[in-house]
Short mmCIF file of C-alpha atoms and ligand atoms in Angstrom, two decimals:
data_model
loop_
_atom_site.label_atom_id
_atom_site.label_comp_id
_atom_site.label_asym_id
_atom_site.label_seq_id
_atom_site.Cartn_x
_atom_site.Cartn_y
_atom_site.Cartn_z
CA MET A 509 0.12 -0.20 0.01
CA THR A 510 1.95 3.44 -1.11
CA VAL A 511 0.47 7.00 0.45
CA THR A 512 1.33 10.43 -1.02
CA ASP A 513 1.74 13.67 1.02
CA THR A 514 0.60 17.26 0.79
CA LEU A 515 2.72 17.92 -2.40
CA GLY A 516 1.60 14.19 -4.26
CA ARG A 517 5.45 12.62 -3.34
CA PRO A 518 5.55 9.44 -2.80
CA VAL A 519 7.94 7.82 0.22
CA ARG A 520 10.48 5.54 -1.42
CA ASP A 521 13.71 6.30 0.77
CA LEU A 522 13.92 5.80 4.16
CA ARG A 523 17.25 7.32 5.93
CA ILE A 524 18.07 5.24 9.23
CA SER A 525 20.72 6.60 11.88
CA VAL A 526 22.47 4.10 13.34
CA THR A 527 23.78 6.47 16.17
CA ASP A 528 25.20 10.33 16.68
CA ARG A 529 28.70 9.31 16.97
CA CYS A 530 31.36 9.73 15.15
CA ASN A 531 34.69 9.03 15.34
CA PHE A 532 35.84 12.10 12.71
CA ARG A 533 34.99 16.17 13.56
CA CYS A 534 34.56 17.72 10.23
CA VAL A 535 34.33 21.50 10.05
CA TYR A 536 31.89 21.15 8.19
CA CYS A 537 29.24 18.81 9.87
CA MET A 538 30.71 18.20 13.79
CA PRO A 539 32.16 21.08 14.82
CA LYS A 540 35.40 19.91 17.40
CA GLU A 541 33.83 24.05 19.60
CA VAL A 542 30.61 22.09 19.16
CA PHE A 543 30.81 18.34 19.40
CA GLY A 544 34.05 18.64 22.06
CA HIS A 545 34.90 15.97 25.60
CA GLU A 546 31.55 18.01 26.94
CA TYR A 547 28.99 17.32 24.09
CA ARG A 548 26.33 14.89 25.25
CA PHE A 549 25.31 12.20 22.95
CA LEU A 550 23.01 10.32 23.39
CA PRO A 551 23.57 7.06 25.88
CA ARG A 552 23.30 4.24 24.75
CA ARG A 553 19.41 3.37 26.10
CA GLU A 554 17.88 6.45 24.17
CA LEU A 555 19.15 4.70 20.99
CA LEU A 556 16.51 2.54 19.04
CA THR A 557 17.95 -1.55 18.85
CA PHE A 558 18.44 -3.19 15.86
CA GLU A 559 14.94 -5.11 16.25
CA GLU A 560 13.09 -1.28 16.66
CA ILE A 561 14.66 -0.32 13.12
CA GLU A 562 13.73 -3.17 11.73
CA ARG A 563 10.31 -2.95 12.52
CA VAL A 564 10.60 0.17 11.41
CA ALA A 565 11.19 0.12 8.55
CA ARG A 566 9.31 -3.32 7.28
CA VAL A 567 6.98 -0.63 7.88
CA PHE A 568 8.55 1.73 5.42
CA VAL A 569 8.74 -1.50 3.18
CA ASP A 570 4.64 -2.25 3.70
CA LEU A 571 4.57 1.90 3.06
CA GLY A 572 6.00 1.61 -0.27
CA VAL A 573 10.75 2.24 0.36
CA LYS A 574 12.44 0.91 -2.01
CA LYS A 575 15.95 2.04 -0.18
CA LEU A 576 17.03 1.38 3.00
CA ARG A 577 20.60 3.50 3.84
CA ILE A 578 21.65 3.70 7.56
CA THR A 579 23.93 6.39 8.14
CA GLY A 580 24.75 8.05 11.14
CA GLY A 581 27.07 9.99 13.15
CA GLU A 582 29.52 7.13 11.48
CA PRO A 583 27.25 3.79 11.02
CA LEU A 584 30.49 2.00 11.32
CA LEU A 585 30.80 2.96 14.95
CA ARG A 586 27.66 0.97 15.86
CA ARG A 587 29.18 -3.16 17.10
CA ASP A 588 27.58 -5.46 14.70
CA LEU A 589 26.62 -3.44 12.09
CA GLU A 590 25.62 -6.58 10.04
CA LEU A 591 23.57 -8.29 11.80
CA LEU A 592 21.39 -5.23 11.00
CA VAL A 593 22.49 -5.25 7.49
CA ALA A 594 21.07 -9.36 6.93
CA GLN A 595 17.93 -7.62 8.97
CA LEU A 596 16.92 -5.26 6.60
CA SER A 597 18.11 -7.14 3.79
CA ALA A 598 15.52 -9.54 4.43
CA LEU A 599 12.36 -7.62 4.45
CA GLY A 600 12.18 -8.35 0.09
CA ASP A 601 14.05 -9.60 -2.12
CA ASP A 602 13.94 -5.97 -4.50
CA LEU A 603 14.47 -3.79 -1.84
CA ASP A 604 18.13 -2.14 -2.35
CA VAL A 605 20.14 -1.51 2.04
CA THR A 606 23.47 0.54 0.98
CA LEU A 607 25.28 1.84 3.89
CA THR A 608 27.23 5.01 3.76
CA THR A 609 30.58 5.74 6.09
CA ASN A 610 33.54 7.98 6.39
CA ALA A 611 35.53 3.96 6.15
CA SER A 612 37.15 4.15 8.64
CA LEU A 613 36.72 0.91 9.67
CA LEU A 614 36.11 -0.44 5.67
CA VAL A 615 39.13 -2.67 5.72
CA GLN A 616 38.00 -4.27 8.54
CA LYS A 617 33.74 -4.64 7.43
CA ALA A 618 33.55 -3.89 3.72
CA LYS A 619 33.45 -8.31 3.47
CA ALA A 620 30.61 -9.24 6.71
CA LEU A 621 29.06 -5.97 5.10
CA ALA A 622 28.50 -7.74 2.04
CA ASP A 623 28.48 -11.23 3.68
CA ALA A 624 25.30 -9.22 5.02
CA GLY A 625 23.28 -8.19 2.12
CA LEU A 626 24.02 -4.85 1.80
CA SER A 627 24.04 -3.55 -2.24
CA ARG A 628 26.36 -0.87 -2.83
CA ILE A 629 28.21 1.72 -0.51
CA THR A 630 29.12 5.54 0.06
CA VAL A 631 32.24 6.48 0.93
CA SER A 632 32.36 10.25 2.29
CA LEU A 633 36.22 11.68 0.91
CA ASP A 634 35.91 16.10 1.06
CA SER A 635 40.11 15.39 -0.51
CA LEU A 636 42.70 13.32 -1.80
CA ASP A 637 45.71 15.68 -0.63
CA ASP A 638 46.68 14.29 2.96
CA GLU A 639 47.08 17.84 4.81
CA VAL A 640 43.64 19.13 3.34
CA PHE A 641 41.48 15.83 4.30
CA ARG A 642 43.76 15.73 7.85
CA ALA A 643 42.25 19.24 8.50
CA MET A 644 38.76 18.51 7.59
CA ASN A 645 38.18 15.66 9.38
CA ASP A 646 39.57 17.46 12.21
CA VAL A 647 41.51 14.11 13.87
CA ASP A 648 44.58 14.36 12.00
CA PHE A 649 43.20 10.80 10.49
CA PRO A 650 45.35 9.82 6.46
CA VAL A 651 43.79 9.84 3.57
CA ALA A 652 44.89 6.76 2.91
CA ARG A 653 42.91 4.44 5.21
CA VAL A 654 39.63 5.35 3.44
CA LEU A 655 41.54 4.68 0.25
CA ALA A 656 42.46 1.22 2.10
CA GLY A 657 38.40 1.38 2.98
CA ILE A 658 37.27 2.51 -0.79
CA ASP A 659 39.73 -0.72 -2.89
CA ALA A 660 38.90 -3.85 0.90
CA ALA A 661 35.16 -3.07 -0.27
CA ALA A 662 35.84 -2.99 -4.39
CA GLU A 663 36.85 -5.76 -3.78
CA ALA A 664 34.61 -7.44 -1.54
CA GLY A 665 31.96 -7.70 -3.97
CA LEU A 666 30.60 -4.12 -2.98
CA PRO A 667 29.41 -0.60 -5.66
CA VAL A 668 31.26 2.19 -4.17
CA LYS A 669 30.32 5.39 -4.99
CA ILE A 670 32.64 7.88 -3.49
CA ASN A 671 30.50 11.67 -2.10
CA VAL A 672 32.77 15.36 -1.36
CA VAL A 673 31.26 17.76 -0.04
CA VAL A 674 32.69 21.08 -1.52
CA LYS A 675 32.89 24.12 0.08
CA ARG A 676 34.04 27.52 -0.95
CA GLY A 677 38.12 27.54 -0.16
CA LEU A 678 38.71 24.62 1.68
CA ASN A 679 38.26 22.37 -0.42
CA GLU A 680 37.61 23.00 -3.68
CA ALA A 681 41.33 22.44 -5.34
CA SER A 682 40.24 18.92 -4.87
CA VAL A 683 37.57 18.66 -7.56
CA LEU A 684 39.49 17.50 -10.53
CA ASP A 685 42.42 15.87 -7.67
CA ILE A 686 38.76 13.44 -7.29
CA ALA A 687 37.06 13.05 -10.78
CA ARG A 688 40.73 11.83 -12.65
CA ARG A 689 41.68 9.48 -9.08
CA PHE A 690 38.21 7.39 -10.38
CA ARG A 691 37.96 8.30 -13.83
CA GLY A 692 37.68 4.70 -15.33
CA THR A 693 37.46 3.51 -11.64
CA GLY A 694 33.41 2.39 -11.64
CA HIS A 695 33.53 3.87 -8.60
CA ALA A 696 31.57 7.52 -9.64
CA VAL A 697 31.41 10.51 -6.97
CA ARG A 698 29.12 12.68 -6.50
CA PHE A 699 30.39 16.34 -5.97
CA ILE A 700 27.79 18.10 -3.00
CA GLU A 701 27.21 21.43 -2.53
CA PHE A 702 27.98 22.09 1.08
CA MET A 703 24.32 22.59 2.93
CA ASP A 704 22.96 24.89 5.94
CA VAL A 705 22.16 21.81 8.09
CA GLY A 706 22.17 22.11 11.25
CA ALA A 707 23.34 25.18 13.10
CA THR A 708 26.58 24.77 14.21
CA ASN A 709 28.00 24.59 11.24
CA GLY A 710 28.63 27.87 9.95
CA TRP A 711 27.27 28.42 6.98
CA ARG A 712 26.91 30.93 4.62
CA LEU A 713 25.96 31.43 0.81
CA ASP A 714 29.48 32.67 -0.06
CA ASP A 715 30.61 28.91 1.08
CA VAL A 716 28.30 27.35 -1.79
CA VAL A 717 30.21 26.42 -4.41
CA PRO A 718 27.64 25.59 -7.80
CA ALA A 719 27.12 22.44 -8.58
CA ALA A 720 26.83 24.08 -12.41
CA GLU A 721 30.12 25.86 -11.57
CA ILE A 722 31.80 22.03 -10.77
CA VAL A 723 30.19 21.33 -13.25
CA ALA A 724 31.96 23.63 -15.77
CA THR A 725 35.58 23.47 -14.28
CA ILE A 726 36.33 19.29 -14.59
CA GLY A 727 34.28 19.06 -18.66
CA ALA A 728 36.67 22.01 -18.99
CA GLU A 729 39.49 19.47 -18.63
CA PHE A 730 36.99 15.78 -19.19
CA PRO A 731 34.72 17.07 -21.27
CA LEU A 732 31.02 16.29 -20.08
CA GLU A 733 27.80 14.71 -21.02
CA PRO A 734 24.08 15.19 -18.57
CA VAL A 735 22.84 11.83 -18.17
CA GLU A 736 18.27 11.55 -18.30
CA ALA A 737 18.16 10.54 -14.57
CA ALA A 738 17.48 7.25 -14.02
CA TYR A 739 14.22 7.02 -11.63
CA ARG A 740 11.93 9.81 -9.82
CA GLY A 741 13.47 12.02 -7.27
CA GLU A 742 17.25 10.42 -7.40
CA VAL A 743 18.72 13.26 -6.10
CA ALA A 744 22.15 13.56 -8.40
CA GLU A 745 22.40 15.39 -12.51
CA ARG A 746 23.97 12.90 -13.58
CA TYR A 747 27.27 13.71 -16.46
CA ARG A 748 29.07 11.05 -18.70
CA TYR A 749 32.47 11.19 -19.64
CA ARG A 750 32.17 11.60 -23.84
CA ASP A 751 35.63 9.44 -23.79
CA GLY A 752 33.56 6.36 -21.61
CA ALA A 753 36.11 6.88 -18.29
CA GLY A 754 32.56 6.03 -16.43
CA GLU A 755 30.36 9.63 -14.76
CA ILE A 756 30.27 12.07 -12.19
CA GLY A 757 27.40 13.11 -10.27
CA VAL A 758 26.19 17.08 -8.74
CA ILE A 759 24.09 17.22 -5.84
CA ALA A 760 22.46 20.93 -6.23
CA SER A 761 20.44 20.74 -3.31
CA VAL A 762 21.45 25.13 -2.96
CA THR A 763 21.37 25.95 -6.38
CA GLN A 764 19.35 23.73 -7.55
CA PRO A 765 16.34 22.17 -4.55
CA PHE A 766 15.18 19.31 -5.93
CA CYS A 767 11.83 18.97 -3.46
CA GLY A 768 9.65 18.95 -5.89
CA ASP A 769 10.85 15.36 -6.03
CA CYS A 770 11.52 14.55 -2.99
CA THR A 771 10.69 11.19 -1.25
CA ARG A 772 12.42 10.46 1.18
CA ALA A 773 11.93 9.92 5.18
CA ARG A 774 14.57 10.20 7.79
CA ILE A 775 15.11 7.79 11.95
CA SER A 776 16.96 9.46 13.63
CA ALA A 777 18.80 7.23 15.63
CA ASP A 778 17.26 7.55 18.39
CA GLY A 779 13.96 7.23 16.55
CA LYS A 780 12.49 9.83 15.08
CA LEU A 781 11.08 10.81 12.43
CA TYR A 782 12.11 13.00 10.41
CA THR A 783 10.03 14.46 7.01
CA CYS A 784 13.35 16.67 5.99
CA LEU A 785 16.71 16.89 6.35
CA PHE A 786 16.03 20.49 7.26
CA ALA A 787 13.74 20.16 9.98
CA VAL A 788 13.15 21.30 13.47
CA ARG A 789 10.69 19.04 14.84
CA GLY A 790 9.95 15.20 15.15
CA HIS A 791 7.55 12.91 15.58
CA ASP A 792 8.97 10.57 18.52
CA LEU A 793 8.80 6.71 17.16
CA ARG A 794 10.35 5.64 19.76
CA ALA A 795 7.95 6.02 22.74
CA LEU A 796 5.24 3.59 19.91
CA LEU A 797 7.99 1.08 19.75
CA ARG A 798 8.41 0.26 23.09
CA SER A 799 5.30 0.63 24.45
CA GLY A 800 1.98 -0.14 21.30
CA SER A 801 1.15 -2.63 18.48
CA ALA A 802 2.76 -3.14 14.95
CA ASP A 803 -0.85 -0.87 13.46
CA THR A 804 0.11 2.25 16.06
CA LEU A 805 3.36 2.86 14.01
CA GLU A 806 1.34 2.21 10.83
CA GLU A 807 -1.13 4.28 11.50
CA THR A 808 1.42 7.48 12.73
CA ILE A 809 4.03 7.09 9.52
CA ARG A 810 0.60 7.24 7.62
CA ALA A 811 -0.67 9.90 8.90
CA VAL A 812 2.67 12.32 9.53
CA TRP A 813 3.39 10.94 5.92
CA THR A 814 0.16 12.36 5.18
CA ARG A 815 -0.16 15.43 5.91
CA ARG A 816 3.94 16.47 5.33
CA ALA A 817 4.34 19.63 3.62
CA ASP A 818 8.67 20.48 3.88
CA ARG A 819 10.25 22.06 0.47
CA TYR A 820 12.67 24.08 2.97
CA SER A 821 15.35 24.26 -0.08
CA GLU A 822 13.25 26.39 -1.82
CA ILE A 823 11.92 28.85 0.33
CA ARG A 824 15.93 28.83 1.97
CA THR A 825 17.26 32.72 1.91
CA GLU A 826 20.79 33.26 4.24
CA GLU A 827 16.68 33.26 7.69
CA THR A 828 16.10 30.07 7.25
CA SER A 829 19.35 29.14 7.49
CA ALA A 830 19.65 30.74 11.24
CA LEU A 831 16.99 28.41 12.13
CA ARG A 832 17.73 25.71 14.90
CA LYS A 833 17.27 23.45 12.61
CA VAL A 834 17.96 19.35 13.87
CA GLU A 835 22.05 18.22 14.02
CA MET A 836 22.85 15.95 10.59
CA SER A 837 24.89 13.72 12.65
CA TYR A 838 21.71 12.98 15.10
CA ILE A 839 19.18 13.23 11.84
CA GLY A 840 22.22 10.51 9.39
CA GLY A 841 23.25 12.75 6.51
N1 LIG B 1527 30.02 9.77 9.29
C1 LIG B 1527 29.80 8.85 7.66
C2 LIG B 1527 30.21 9.42 6.70
O1 LIG B 1527 30.95 10.64 6.69
O2 LIG B 1527 30.15 9.46 5.72
C3 LIG B 1527 27.59 9.40 7.83
C4 LIG B 1527 27.37 9.99 7.79
S1 LIG B 1527 27.30 12.01 7.10
C5 LIG B 1527 26.73 13.17 8.40
C6 LIG B 1527 27.02 11.36 5.58
C7 LIG B 1527 27.31 12.92 4.62
O3 LIG B 1527 26.69 14.68 5.46
C8 LIG B 1527 28.60 12.79 4.21
O4 LIG B 1527 29.23 12.87 2.68
C9 LIG B 1527 28.99 14.30 4.76
O5 LIG B 1527 29.56 14.79 3.81
C10 LIG B 1527 28.01 14.75 4.59
N2 LIG B 1527 27.32 16.22 4.92
C11 LIG B 1527 27.67 16.43 6.59
N3 LIG B 1527 27.43 18.25 6.72
C12 LIG B 1527 27.32 18.34 4.98
C13 LIG B 1527 27.41 19.63 4.57
N4 LIG B 1527 26.97 21.01 5.67
N5 LIG B 1527 26.82 19.70 2.95
C14 LIG B 1527 26.34 18.98 3.02
N6 LIG B 1527 26.44 17.62 3.24
C15 LIG B 1527 26.81 17.51 4.38
#
């Protein structure tokens, strides 16, 4: 049974945050000044268990979800994550179960994740320049270990995507390096405009490198041509190298918002349902999970989605960017 919101959008993707903790302190996501020693992360008992996550995911699959993405925080910090992957993969034969990770633990985990049924993996990598990368993750993590994680995932048979957030003045120079490095490898790269998620990353419109500029930079060295969207709600605008060396994508959520096609729901690590990445409030499913029946859960999710009217990126201004929105590390990227 499918469900649509007030703008006629179905729910097709569920992003599940399994932890609000991360071992990186990326300056644009979890700045150290905010997420320092005193920061209070969620206590363990407040996190949804794997069984609770499975119950929620099952309802979403019944409502039409085709893709489950596990995220965080850093999802590989959650112990035995492959068990959750196996539980989620079992929810449907043609279900896409994916994971977004910083790859710091991927060398150890790639095979177990692939064996558990993970469909593919997205690795975040903002620079190949070791100095720039260490400064961006702000915990001095070497880029070589992320590259080893990518290789381990590919060896385990997982299709790999690379996510690159581009921030003006920080890693613009890395755009071409990354395009050069991954051309011809089969790993699709997605360049993402720096967004005003949360309220702590000091976002300014001037920090955004427009997707059109990224495409022009890469296209000047390696001619590109646009690729038709594969399905409604695809977030990346895709381009292929004219010489056949693969493709890149850009996610222009600031300069060309795509709310009209947004089919994503998000569950925070403590079980709140958010219908927009830029939401201020979520709907508490954990209370229901711990007290109510499966029927109540489905009715509630259906009711929340039916009322959904979010289109934040289409109405974004410098003023809305200052709202007290939830943090990306909590809601899940
Ligand atoms: N820890 C995992 C990782 O590094 O991929 C998963 C969570 S992380 C929040 C998910 C993605 O969100 C990463 O690719 C990250 O670069 C991206 N991200 C975080 N803050 C962002 C922002 N302000 N604008 C755009 N992307 C952002």
